[in-house]
Amino acid sequence: MTAPDTCHFVPGQLVECIDDEWLDELGERPSFAVSVSGCVYTIAESKEYLGGVFLGFDTFGTHVWFSWLHFRPVQTPSIDCFLSLLAPTPSREVEPA
């Protein structure tokens, strides 16, 4: 599967691991440390290779690469809808009856 055009990963970007079911070439779980689902990582490098995007991380004292399929960008939540509740509302003049 290739990364969609809207899938942009850049160095310094925060991403969350969403799938830590890693399998090696024999279909077995590797014995070395890999990223953990739910944890946030900072991208050190991003490269296109063999039709996919691979993300490089500096972790465990070494530079490791993972497929973009296991990560999603961390999005900062927007509080704009709550800020609009704090905005003053225009006063309405009451018409005499």
mmCIF file of C-alpha atoms in Angstrom:
data_model
loop_
_atom_site.group_PDB
_atom_site.id
_atom_site.type_symbol
_atom_site.label_atom_id
_atom_site.label_comp_id
_atom_site.label_asym_id
_atom_site.label_seq_id
_atom_site.Cartn_x
_atom_site.Cartn_y
_atom_site.Cartn_z
ATOM 1 C CA MET A 1 0.000 0.000 0.000
ATOM 2 C CA THR A 2 1.383 3.388 -0.898
ATOM 3 C CA ALA A 3 0.944 6.506 1.177
ATOM 4 C CA PRO A 4 -1.871 8.799 0.027
ATOM 5 C CA ASP A 5 -0.983 12.240 -1.302
ATOM 6 C CA THR A 6 -2.376 13.798 1.864
ATOM 7 C CA CYS A 7 -0.041 11.704 4.020
ATOM 8 C CA HIS A 8 2.851 14.027 4.827
ATOM 9 C CA PHE A 9 5.369 13.196 7.498
ATOM 10 C CA VAL A 10 8.166 15.639 8.284
ATOM 11 C CA PRO A 11 11.103 15.605 10.699
ATOM 12 C CA GLY A 12 10.130 16.997 14.094
ATOM 13 C CA GLN A 13 6.485 15.984 13.684
ATOM 14 C CA LEU A 14 4.836 14.067 16.525
ATOM 15 C CA VAL A 15 3.180 10.760 15.604
ATOM 16 C CA GLU A 16 1.353 8.140 17.638
ATOM 17 C CA CYS A 17 1.882 4.427 17.118
ATOM 18 C CA ILE A 18 -1.520 2.916 16.313
ATOM 19 C CA ASP A 19 -0.430 -0.650 15.514
ATOM 20 C CA ASP A 20 2.327 -2.502 17.320
ATOM 21 C CA GLU A 21 1.640 -5.925 15.823
ATOM 22 C CA TRP A 22 5.074 -6.190 14.224
ATOM 23 C CA LEU A 23 5.981 -9.314 12.306
ATOM 24 C CA ASP A 24 9.340 -10.250 10.844
ATOM 25 C CA GLU A 25 9.928 -11.886 7.463
ATOM 26 C CA LEU A 26 8.958 -15.290 8.973
ATOM 27 C CA GLY A 27 5.653 -13.935 10.270
ATOM 28 C CA GLU A 28 6.825 -13.999 13.893
ATOM 29 C CA ARG A 29 7.042 -11.201 16.454
ATOM 30 C CA PRO A 30 10.598 -9.833 16.545
ATOM 31 C CA SER A 31 12.615 -10.191 19.746
ATOM 32 C CA PHE A 32 14.011 -6.638 19.596
ATOM 33 C CA ALA A 33 12.299 -3.549 20.981
ATOM 34 C CA VAL A 34 9.849 -1.840 18.624
ATOM 35 C CA SER A 35 7.437 1.056 18.998
ATOM 36 C CA VAL A 36 4.504 0.606 21.364
ATOM 37 C CA SER A 37 0.878 1.295 20.474
ATOM 38 C CA GLY A 38 -0.420 4.480 22.109
ATOM 39 C CA CYS A 39 3.045 6.010 22.557
ATOM 40 C CA VAL A 40 4.030 9.271 20.883
ATOM 41 C CA TYR A 41 7.285 9.561 18.921
ATOM 42 C CA THR A 42 9.108 12.402 17.159
ATOM 43 C CA ILE A 43 10.075 11.764 13.530
ATOM 44 C CA ALA A 44 13.791 12.200 12.899
ATOM 45 C CA GLU A 45 13.620 11.432 9.169
ATOM 46 C CA SER A 46 11.097 10.418 6.501
ATOM 47 C CA LYS A 47 11.883 8.594 3.232
ATOM 48 C CA GLU A 48 9.984 7.085 0.342
ATOM 49 C CA TYR A 49 11.182 3.571 -0.422
ATOM 50 C CA LEU A 50 9.652 0.788 -2.526
ATOM 51 C CA GLY A 51 6.402 2.700 -3.003
ATOM 52 C CA GLY A 52 5.860 3.419 0.685
ATOM 53 C CA VAL A 53 6.848 5.979 3.269
ATOM 54 C CA PHE A 54 9.184 4.978 6.067
ATOM 55 C CA LEU A 55 9.656 7.002 9.228
ATOM 56 C CA GLY A 56 12.995 7.171 11.009
ATOM 57 C CA PHE A 57 13.202 7.585 14.765
ATOM 58 C CA ASP A 58 16.185 8.066 17.054
ATOM 59 C CA THR A 59 15.335 5.707 19.874
ATOM 60 C CA PHE A 60 17.091 3.206 22.080
ATOM 61 C CA GLY A 61 20.407 4.836 21.142
ATOM 62 C CA THR A 62 20.036 3.943 17.465
ATOM 63 C CA HIS A 63 18.205 5.082 14.336
ATOM 64 C CA VAL A 64 15.257 2.781 13.498
ATOM 65 C CA TRP A 65 12.818 2.769 10.560
ATOM 66 C CA PHE A 66 9.129 1.837 10.512
ATOM 67 C CA SER A 67 6.384 1.909 7.877
ATOM 68 C CA TRP A 68 4.025 4.884 8.019
ATOM 69 C CA LEU A 69 1.122 2.409 8.208
ATOM 70 C CA HIS A 70 1.766 1.950 11.933
ATOM 71 C CA PHE A 71 1.492 5.668 12.802
ATOM 72 C CA ARG A 72 -0.867 8.620 12.664
ATOM 73 C CA PRO A 73 -0.063 12.311 13.124
ATOM 74 C CA VAL A 74 -0.768 13.703 16.588
ATOM 75 C CA GLN A 75 -3.365 16.428 16.301
ATOM 76 C CA THR A 76 -3.547 19.252 18.790
ATOM 77 C CA PRO A 77 -7.157 19.560 19.909
ATOM 78 C CA SER A 78 -8.895 22.792 19.003
ATOM 79 C CA ILE A 79 -10.723 24.714 21.716
ATOM 80 C CA ASP A 80 -12.190 27.303 19.332
ATOM 81 C CA CYS A 81 -15.744 26.046 19.903
ATOM 82 C CA PHE A 82 -15.320 26.634 23.650
ATOM 83 C CA LEU A 83 -13.727 30.041 23.189
ATOM 84 C CA SER A 84 -16.749 31.159 21.171
ATOM 85 C CA LEU A 85 -18.908 30.427 24.225
ATOM 86 C CA LEU A 86 -16.848 32.929 26.213
ATOM 87 C CA ALA A 87 -17.232 35.694 23.637
ATOM 88 C CA PRO A 88 -19.663 38.426 24.671
ATOM 89 C CA THR A 89 -23.018 38.247 22.966
ATOM 90 C CA PRO A 90 -24.504 41.356 21.422
ATOM 91 C CA SER A 91 -27.282 42.845 23.545
ATOM 92 C CA ARG A 92 -30.735 43.041 22.054
ATOM 93 C CA GLU A 93 -32.980 45.952 22.759
ATOM 94 C CA VAL A 94 -36.394 44.925 23.960
ATOM 95 C CA GLU A 95 -39.194 46.623 22.075
ATOM 96 C CA PRO A 96 -41.917 48.140 24.242
ATOM 97 C CA ALA A 97 -45.206 46.250 24.128
#
